[in-house]
Amino acid sequence: MSLVEVGQKDEVTLVEDLKRTQIVQYAGASGDYNPLHTDERYAVEVGGYPGVFAHGMLTAGLTASAVQQRFAGNFVTRFGGRFIAQVWPGDTLVAEMEVTAVDSGPGGTSREISITTRNQTGAVVYAATATVVTDDAG
Amino acid sequence: MDIDGSASTDGKPLAAPPAPAPSLRLPIESSHVMMFARSLGEQIDGPQEVAARDIPVTFPVALAHFDPDYELRPHPARAWFGSGSTPGRPRTSSEPRTRLHAEQHFEYHRRVRPGEVLTATRRAGNVWEKTSSRGGVLTFTESFTDFTDDEGNPVLTSRSVSVYLPLAEEQKR
């Protein structure tokens, strides 16, 4: 689906059946070694959770990466979001993107994108917005 | 982890922000960017592919690696609170309330390329309270990290918002 004009939407699968190993990869790359995300015994017996869960910033990173790939070649000048619900191993995440504004000028075209990330039950886990700039006339 | 602090808002800023922390340095190093991108599920066969693309938007969080005092990384001189022969222990903190990461935002003033080393300077933002739908008081704190290049030009700015849960809700969890 095209994401050029206001109101256009598209869906992207961010991850299917999230693996604990990917959470460990993210911990190592990001530097966040909070054991709630990688240490099952700690998460359950000390944290009181059913098990480890993903970093909120992993969900944010997956969503941002999808925006960058969806708009490959363009410049994501702004990205940010709000963490709404936890993401667990086994989750499948899908991001719905919608163009909410388009501003064309001499320097190029700027698009505002609204992104809603949901898990396999349809529950919203993360909500974000992004600004994507192209250096052509649109 | 439902952050439902939108039932009503006071929005009034509270106490003055604390003094700024010392600056840190974030190398935009190809192998690190590669590993970060891979952790987000991206297909990258080698660091040489990193040069032809923008860094992952959220990569600046990896500044944690370059903070010598970062609490969520094991340090040789400090006992780690995760599990070993025992389940581990709760993190020690003088703050009794639970703190959750509520929001994170990035604004790029220009493209960032591997090979650069950015200077990161943290500064506090506003503090405000909201009343949750459950009637408790949620305290929000805002902080910024300004990333500049070697000439002092702004490169990107990140903004983080944390929320402290009221003790009453903490006791219910």
mmCIF file of C-alpha atoms in Angstrom:
data_model
loop_
_atom_site.group_PDB
_atom_site.id
_atom_site.type_symbol
_atom_site.label_atom_id
_atom_site.label_comp_id
_atom_site.label_asym_id
_atom_site.label_seq_id
_atom_site.Cartn_x
_atom_site.Cartn_y
_atom_site.Cartn_z
ATOM 1 C CA MET A 1 0.000 0.000 0.000
ATOM 2 C CA SER A 2 1.222 3.491 -0.821
ATOM 3 C CA LEU A 3 2.122 5.906 1.968
ATOM 4 C CA VAL A 4 2.187 9.162 0.046
ATOM 5 C CA GLU A 5 -1.072 11.014 0.652
ATOM 6 C CA VAL A 6 -2.880 11.920 3.852
ATOM 7 C CA GLY A 7 -5.072 9.067 5.019
ATOM 8 C CA GLN A 8 -3.134 6.299 3.306
ATOM 9 C CA LYS A 9 -2.302 3.360 5.546
ATOM 10 C CA ASP A 10 -0.110 0.307 5.480
ATOM 11 C CA GLU A 11 0.685 -2.564 7.822
ATOM 12 C CA VAL A 12 4.091 -4.053 8.507
ATOM 13 C CA THR A 13 4.869 -7.134 10.580
ATOM 14 C CA LEU A 14 7.648 -6.185 12.954
ATOM 15 C CA VAL A 15 8.350 -9.601 14.438
ATOM 16 C CA GLU A 16 6.689 -12.999 14.518
ATOM 17 C CA ASP A 17 6.902 -15.140 17.657
ATOM 18 C CA LEU A 18 9.448 -12.919 19.404
ATOM 19 C CA LYS A 19 12.337 -15.023 20.643
ATOM 20 C CA ARG A 20 14.112 -14.620 23.941
ATOM 21 C CA THR A 21 17.370 -14.702 22.000
ATOM 22 C CA GLN A 22 16.387 -11.519 20.175
ATOM 23 C CA ILE A 23 15.747 -9.869 23.519
ATOM 24 C CA VAL A 24 19.242 -10.955 24.578
ATOM 25 C CA GLN A 25 20.663 -9.567 21.311
ATOM 26 C CA TYR A 26 18.997 -6.258 22.026
ATOM 27 C CA ALA A 27 20.280 -6.183 25.599
ATOM 28 C CA GLY A 28 23.829 -6.643 24.380
ATOM 29 C CA ALA A 29 23.587 -4.107 21.591
ATOM 30 C CA SER A 30 21.755 -1.460 23.571
ATOM 31 C CA GLY A 31 23.657 -1.908 26.807
ATOM 32 C CA ASP A 32 20.520 -2.412 28.888
ATOM 33 C CA TYR A 33 21.147 -5.611 30.827
ATOM 34 C CA ASN A 34 18.173 -5.257 33.168
ATOM 35 C CA PRO A 35 17.585 -8.882 34.247
ATOM 36 C CA LEU A 36 13.835 -8.420 33.915
ATOM 37 C CA HIS A 37 14.421 -8.829 30.190
ATOM 38 C CA THR A 38 16.983 -11.635 30.061
ATOM 39 C CA ASP A 39 17.027 -13.491 33.370
ATOM 40 C CA GLU A 40 13.985 -15.744 33.695
ATOM 41 C CA ARG A 41 14.589 -16.730 37.298
ATOM 42 C CA TYR A 42 15.036 -13.121 38.367
ATOM 43 C CA ALA A 43 11.991 -11.904 36.419
ATOM 44 C CA VAL A 44 9.773 -14.550 38.039
ATOM 45 C CA GLU A 45 11.123 -14.931 41.576
ATOM 46 C CA VAL A 46 12.248 -11.358 42.250
ATOM 47 C CA GLY A 47 10.283 -9.327 39.730
ATOM 48 C CA GLY A 48 7.043 -11.219 40.204
ATOM 49 C CA TYR A 49 6.401 -11.442 36.471
ATOM 50 C CA PRO A 50 5.320 -14.531 34.514
ATOM 51 C CA GLY A 51 8.729 -14.444 32.823
ATOM 52 C CA VAL A 52 11.120 -12.119 31.018
ATOM 53 C CA PHE A 53 9.645 -9.446 28.775
ATOM 54 C CA ALA A 54 11.045 -7.269 26.032
ATOM 55 C CA HIS A 55 12.614 -3.887 26.581
ATOM 56 C CA GLY A 56 10.176 -1.120 25.727
ATOM 57 C CA MET A 57 12.912 0.309 23.557
ATOM 58 C CA LEU A 58 13.094 -2.959 21.622
ATOM 59 C CA THR A 59 9.480 -2.431 20.603
ATOM 60 C CA ALA A 60 10.302 1.188 19.799
ATOM 61 C CA GLY A 61 13.347 0.113 17.821
ATOM 62 C CA LEU A 62 11.406 -2.485 15.852
ATOM 63 C CA THR A 63 8.772 0.111 15.014
ATOM 64 C CA ALA A 64 11.300 2.782 14.054
ATOM 65 C CA SER A 65 13.234 0.303 11.936
ATOM 66 C CA ALA A 66 10.052 -0.547 10.074
ATOM 67 C CA VAL A 67 9.449 3.130 9.344
ATOM 68 C CA GLN A 68 13.002 3.564 8.077
ATOM 69 C CA GLN A 69 12.724 0.510 5.860
ATOM 70 C CA ARG A 70 9.265 1.426 4.619
ATOM 71 C CA PHE A 71 10.567 4.858 3.649
ATOM 72 C CA ALA A 72 14.007 3.635 2.564
ATOM 73 C CA GLY A 73 16.135 6.384 1.062
ATOM 74 C CA ASN A 74 14.268 9.097 2.924
ATOM 75 C CA PHE A 75 15.316 10.755 6.153
ATOM 76 C CA VAL A 76 13.432 10.055 9.361
ATOM 77 C CA THR A 77 14.015 13.341 11.143
ATOM 78 C CA ARG A 78 11.810 12.631 14.122
ATOM 79 C CA PHE A 79 10.546 9.518 15.856
ATOM 80 C CA GLY A 80 8.988 9.069 19.240
ATOM 81 C CA GLY A 81 6.373 7.151 21.091
ATOM 82 C CA ARG A 82 4.630 6.044 24.223
ATOM 83 C CA PHE A 83 4.920 2.621 25.805
ATOM 84 C CA ILE A 84 1.478 1.194 26.483
ATOM 85 C CA ALA A 85 1.741 -2.505 27.265
ATOM 86 C CA GLN A 86 4.447 -5.082 27.783
ATOM 87 C CA VAL A 87 5.693 -7.301 24.985
ATOM 88 C CA TRP A 88 6.426 -10.928 25.792
ATOM 89 C CA PRO A 89 8.378 -13.766 24.168
ATOM 90 C CA GLY A 90 6.132 -15.365 21.581
ATOM 91 C CA ASP A 91 4.406 -12.123 20.683
ATOM 92 C CA THR A 92 3.840 -11.159 17.080
ATOM 93 C CA LEU A 93 3.860 -7.421 16.503
ATOM 94 C CA VAL A 94 2.316 -5.540 13.617
ATOM 95 C CA ALA A 95 2.649 -1.803 13.026
ATOM 96 C CA GLU A 96 -0.035 0.151 11.238
ATOM 97 C CA MET A 97 1.286 3.320 9.640
ATOM 98 C CA GLU A 98 -0.871 6.196 8.485
ATOM 99 C CA VAL A 99 0.091 9.421 6.758
ATOM 100 C CA THR A 100 -1.475 12.208 8.797
ATOM 101 C CA ALA A 101 0.056 15.268 7.151
ATOM 102 C CA VAL A 102 2.048 16.196 4.057
ATOM 103 C CA ASP A 103 3.956 19.457 3.714
ATOM 104 C CA SER A 104 5.700 20.193 0.429
ATOM 105 C CA GLY A 105 8.185 23.019 0.057
ATOM 106 C CA PRO A 106 11.321 24.094 -1.802
ATOM 107 C CA GLY A 107 13.480 21.836 0.354
ATOM 108 C CA GLY A 108 11.416 18.723 -0.194
ATOM 109 C CA THR A 109 8.392 17.004 1.249
ATOM 110 C CA SER A 110 7.773 16.256 4.877
ATOM 111 C CA ARG A 111 5.273 13.592 5.919
ATOM 112 C CA GLU A 112 3.886 13.005 9.381
ATOM 113 C CA ILE A 113 3.298 9.338 10.091
ATOM 114 C CA SER A 114 1.202 7.923 12.911
ATOM 115 C CA ILE A 115 2.163 4.401 13.958
ATOM 116 C CA THR A 116 0.202 1.991 16.146
ATOM 117 C CA THR A 117 1.929 -1.243 17.131
ATOM 118 C CA ARG A 118 -0.282 -4.138 18.178
ATOM 119 C CA ASN A 119 0.316 -7.673 19.343
ATOM 120 C CA GLN A 120 -1.352 -10.837 18.098
ATOM 121 C CA THR A 121 -4.463 -10.218 20.220
ATOM 122 C CA GLY A 122 -4.932 -6.785 18.681
ATOM 123 C CA ALA A 123 -3.921 -5.000 21.862
ATOM 124 C CA VAL A 124 -1.980 -1.789 21.367
ATOM 125 C CA VAL A 125 1.492 -2.071 22.877
ATOM 126 C CA TYR A 126 3.112 1.081 21.520
ATOM 127 C CA ALA A 127 1.998 4.315 19.847
ATOM 128 C CA ALA A 128 4.374 6.547 17.936
ATOM 129 C CA THR A 129 4.706 9.326 15.415
ATOM 130 C CA ALA A 130 7.415 10.023 12.886
ATOM 131 C CA THR A 131 8.437 12.733 10.472
ATOM 132 C CA VAL A 132 9.876 11.522 7.164
ATOM 133 C CA VAL A 133 11.537 13.946 4.782
ATOM 134 C CA THR A 134 12.133 13.352 1.113
ATOM 135 C CA ASP A 135 14.400 15.615 -0.865
ATOM 136 C CA ASP A 136 12.270 15.597 -3.998
ATOM 137 C CA ALA A 137 9.197 17.645 -4.775
ATOM 138 C CA GLY A 138 6.904 14.869 -3.489
ATOM 139 C CA MET B 1 2.191 -1.482 32.390
ATOM 140 C CA ASP B 2 -0.847 0.563 31.343
ATOM 141 C CA ILE B 3 0.048 4.189 31.734
ATOM 142 C CA ASP B 4 -3.368 5.732 32.079
ATOM 143 C CA GLY B 5 -2.542 9.108 33.466
ATOM 144 C CA SER B 6 -4.915 10.943 31.161
ATOM 145 C CA ALA B 7 -8.064 11.070 33.332
ATOM 146 C CA SER B 8 -7.251 14.560 34.475
ATOM 147 C CA THR B 9 -4.168 16.707 34.534
ATOM 148 C CA ASP B 10 -2.780 19.475 36.626
ATOM 149 C CA GLY B 11 0.138 19.972 34.312
ATOM 150 C CA LYS B 12 1.827 22.361 36.689
ATOM 151 C CA PRO B 13 5.611 22.093 36.798
ATOM 152 C CA LEU B 14 6.993 21.047 40.147
ATOM 153 C CA ALA B 15 10.459 21.267 41.710
ATOM 154 C CA ALA B 16 13.412 22.843 39.923
ATOM 155 C CA PRO B 17 15.468 20.384 37.817
ATOM 156 C CA PRO B 18 18.765 19.068 39.246
ATOM 157 C CA ALA B 19 22.222 20.050 37.988
ATOM 158 C CA PRO B 20 23.273 18.594 34.602
ATOM 159 C CA ALA B 21 25.404 15.428 34.413
ATOM 160 C CA PRO B 22 28.879 15.307 32.778
ATOM 161 C CA SER B 23 29.003 14.762 29.015
ATOM 162 C CA LEU B 24 29.548 11.337 27.476
ATOM 163 C CA ARG B 25 30.863 10.320 24.067
ATOM 164 C CA LEU B 26 28.968 8.071 21.649
ATOM 165 C CA PRO B 27 31.064 6.539 18.851
ATOM 166 C CA ILE B 28 29.000 5.714 15.800
ATOM 167 C CA GLU B 29 30.984 2.568 15.091
ATOM 168 C CA SER B 30 29.995 0.331 12.191
ATOM 169 C CA SER B 31 30.206 -3.012 13.980
ATOM 170 C CA HIS B 32 28.145 -1.733 16.881
ATOM 171 C CA VAL B 33 25.532 -0.269 14.527
ATOM 172 C CA MET B 34 25.477 -3.605 12.699
ATOM 173 C CA MET B 35 24.820 -5.549 15.903
ATOM 174 C CA PHE B 36 22.174 -3.058 16.989
ATOM 175 C CA ALA B 37 20.407 -3.269 13.643
ATOM 176 C CA ARG B 38 20.560 -7.076 13.750
ATOM 177 C CA SER B 39 18.926 -7.034 17.186
ATOM 178 C CA LEU B 40 16.027 -5.241 15.509
ATOM 179 C CA GLY B 41 15.725 -8.070 13.001
ATOM 180 C CA GLU B 42 17.473 -6.336 10.125
ATOM 181 C CA GLN B 43 19.463 -8.355 7.588
ATOM 182 C CA ILE B 44 22.999 -6.987 7.552
ATOM 183 C CA ASP B 45 25.813 -9.254 6.401
ATOM 184 C CA GLY B 46 28.691 -7.083 7.573
ATOM 185 C CA PRO B 47 29.676 -3.676 8.941
ATOM 186 C CA GLN B 48 30.522 -2.491 5.447
ATOM 187 C CA GLU B 49 26.791 -2.346 4.702
ATOM 188 C CA VAL B 50 26.223 0.170 7.471
ATOM 189 C CA ALA B 51 27.943 3.028 5.662
ATOM 190 C CA ALA B 52 25.359 3.135 2.898
ATOM 191 C CA ARG B 53 22.375 3.736 5.164
ATOM 192 C CA ASP B 54 21.153 5.852 8.038
ATOM 193 C CA ILE B 55 21.807 4.502 11.502
ATOM 194 C CA PRO B 56 18.784 2.978 13.250
ATOM 195 C CA VAL B 57 16.752 5.868 14.629
ATOM 196 C CA THR B 58 16.866 4.525 18.185
ATOM 197 C CA PHE B 59 20.608 3.707 18.167
ATOM 198 C CA PRO B 60 21.425 6.622 20.519
ATOM 199 C CA VAL B 61 20.103 4.559 23.433
ATOM 200 C CA ALA B 62 23.353 2.595 23.127
ATOM 201 C CA LEU B 63 24.970 5.547 24.883
ATOM 202 C CA ALA B 64 24.403 3.342 27.924
ATOM 203 C CA HIS B 65 27.519 1.379 26.955
ATOM 204 C CA PHE B 66 29.600 4.549 27.335
ATOM 205 C CA ASP B 67 28.220 5.677 30.675
ATOM 206 C CA PRO B 68 30.727 4.395 33.260
ATOM 207 C CA ASP B 69 28.100 4.514 36.005
ATOM 208 C CA TYR B 70 25.229 2.910 34.113
ATOM 209 C CA GLU B 71 23.309 0.878 36.689
ATOM 210 C CA LEU B 72 21.855 -1.749 34.362
ATOM 211 C CA ARG B 73 25.215 -3.170 33.325
ATOM 212 C CA PRO B 74 27.302 -5.559 35.486
ATOM 213 C CA HIS B 75 30.431 -3.939 36.924
ATOM 214 C CA PRO B 76 33.402 -5.957 38.228
ATOM 215 C CA ALA B 77 33.492 -3.919 41.432
ATOM 216 C CA ARG B 78 29.788 -4.172 42.182
ATOM 217 C CA ALA B 79 27.567 -7.136 43.064
ATOM 218 C CA TRP B 80 25.078 -7.718 40.244
ATOM 219 C CA PHE B 81 21.455 -8.056 41.332
ATOM 220 C CA GLY B 82 20.484 -10.683 38.774
ATOM 221 C CA SER B 83 20.309 -14.408 39.432
ATOM 222 C CA GLY B 84 23.235 -16.765 39.974
ATOM 223 C CA SER B 85 23.015 -19.455 42.592
ATOM 224 C CA THR B 86 20.147 -17.405 44.089
ATOM 225 C CA PRO B 87 17.236 -15.678 42.334
ATOM 226 C CA GLY B 88 18.901 -12.309 42.829
ATOM 227 C CA ARG B 89 17.577 -9.332 44.718
ATOM 228 C CA PRO B 90 15.558 -6.194 44.004
ATOM 229 C CA ARG B 91 17.535 -3.206 42.801
ATOM 230 C CA THR B 92 18.509 -0.972 45.677
ATOM 231 C CA SER B 93 17.199 2.533 45.431
ATOM 232 C CA SER B 94 16.396 5.401 47.738
ATOM 233 C CA GLU B 95 13.254 5.926 45.649
ATOM 234 C CA PRO B 96 10.466 3.665 47.007
ATOM 235 C CA ARG B 97 8.135 4.201 44.056
ATOM 236 C CA THR B 98 8.235 2.159 40.865
ATOM 237 C CA ARG B 99 9.621 4.072 37.896
ATOM 238 C CA LEU B 100 8.493 3.208 34.377
ATOM 239 C CA HIS B 101 9.815 4.444 31.069
ATOM 240 C CA ALA B 102 6.789 6.180 29.593
ATOM 241 C CA GLU B 103 8.004 7.858 26.409
ATOM 242 C CA GLN B 104 11.114 8.203 24.263
ATOM 243 C CA HIS B 105 11.617 10.600 21.372
ATOM 244 C CA PHE B 106 14.405 11.347 18.916
ATOM 245 C CA GLU B 107 14.852 14.418 16.757
ATOM 246 C CA TYR B 108 17.612 14.395 14.161
ATOM 247 C CA HIS B 109 18.970 17.773 13.078
ATOM 248 C CA ARG B 110 21.007 16.092 10.347
ATOM 249 C CA ARG B 111 21.934 12.617 9.200
ATOM 250 C CA VAL B 112 24.418 10.648 11.293
ATOM 251 C CA ARG B 113 27.017 8.425 9.634
ATOM 252 C CA PRO B 114 29.336 5.727 10.977
ATOM 253 C CA GLY B 115 32.746 7.065 11.922
ATOM 254 C CA GLU B 116 31.462 10.053 13.826
ATOM 255 C CA VAL B 117 31.851 10.448 17.575
ATOM 256 C CA LEU B 118 29.098 12.486 19.165
ATOM 257 C CA THR B 119 29.187 14.297 22.484
ATOM 258 C CA ALA B 120 26.119 13.634 24.601
ATOM 259 C CA THR B 121 25.057 16.098 27.272
ATOM 260 C CA ARG B 122 22.136 15.354 29.506
ATOM 261 C CA ARG B 123 19.833 17.957 30.965
ATOM 262 C CA ALA B 124 16.742 17.734 33.087
ATOM 263 C CA GLY B 125 13.383 18.862 31.825
ATOM 264 C CA ASN B 126 10.110 19.438 33.574
ATOM 265 C CA VAL B 127 8.458 17.502 36.368
ATOM 266 C CA TRP B 128 4.688 17.347 36.539
ATOM 267 C CA GLU B 129 1.891 15.379 38.118
ATOM 268 C CA LYS B 130 -1.304 13.843 36.855
ATOM 269 C CA THR B 131 -4.116 12.073 38.613
ATOM 270 C CA SER B 132 -4.627 8.550 37.337
ATOM 271 C CA SER B 133 -8.008 7.015 36.620
ATOM 272 C CA ARG B 134 -7.511 5.033 39.828
ATOM 273 C CA GLY B 135 -7.161 8.256 41.809
ATOM 274 C CA GLY B 136 -3.432 8.005 42.497
ATOM 275 C CA VAL B 137 -0.879 10.682 41.687
ATOM 276 C CA LEU B 138 1.494 9.926 38.806
ATOM 277 C CA THR B 139 4.712 11.928 38.747
ATOM 278 C CA PHE B 140 6.265 12.469 35.315
ATOM 279 C CA THR B 141 9.881 13.515 34.843
ATOM 280 C CA GLU B 142 11.385 14.648 31.587
ATOM 281 C CA SER B 143 15.038 14.560 30.558
ATOM 282 C CA PHE B 144 16.911 15.481 27.402
ATOM 283 C CA THR B 145 20.172 14.343 25.848
ATOM 284 C CA ASP B 146 21.740 16.706 23.333
ATOM 285 C CA PHE B 147 24.169 15.113 20.896
ATOM 286 C CA THR B 148 26.671 17.416 19.155
ATOM 287 C CA ASP B 149 29.548 16.916 16.757
ATOM 288 C CA ASP B 150 33.177 17.883 17.312
ATOM 289 C CA GLU B 151 32.426 21.458 16.242
ATOM 290 C CA GLY B 152 29.627 21.710 18.785
ATOM 291 C CA ASN B 153 26.901 21.659 16.150
ATOM 292 C CA PRO B 154 23.641 19.963 17.187
ATOM 293 C CA VAL B 155 23.193 16.561 15.590
ATOM 294 C CA LEU B 156 20.262 15.021 17.428
ATOM 295 C CA THR B 157 18.219 15.429 20.578
ATOM 296 C CA SER B 158 16.544 12.690 22.551
ATOM 297 C CA ARG B 159 13.787 13.244 25.069
ATOM 298 C CA SER B 160 12.789 10.715 27.687
ATOM 299 C CA VAL B 161 9.754 10.748 29.970
ATOM 300 C CA SER B 162 9.539 8.529 33.022
ATOM 301 C CA VAL B 163 6.584 8.062 35.312
ATOM 302 C CA TYR B 164 6.701 7.248 39.005
ATOM 303 C CA LEU B 165 3.752 5.195 40.180
ATOM 304 C CA PRO B 166 2.101 6.211 43.438
ATOM 305 C CA LEU B 167 2.940 4.006 46.404
ATOM 306 C CA ALA B 168 -0.685 2.912 46.724
ATOM 307 C CA GLU B 169 -0.613 1.406 43.226
ATOM 308 C CA GLU B 170 2.838 -0.073 43.870
ATOM 309 C CA GLN B 171 1.470 -1.903 46.895
ATOM 310 C CA LYS B 172 -1.355 -3.303 44.745
ATOM 311 C CA ARG B 173 1.058 -4.762 42.121
#
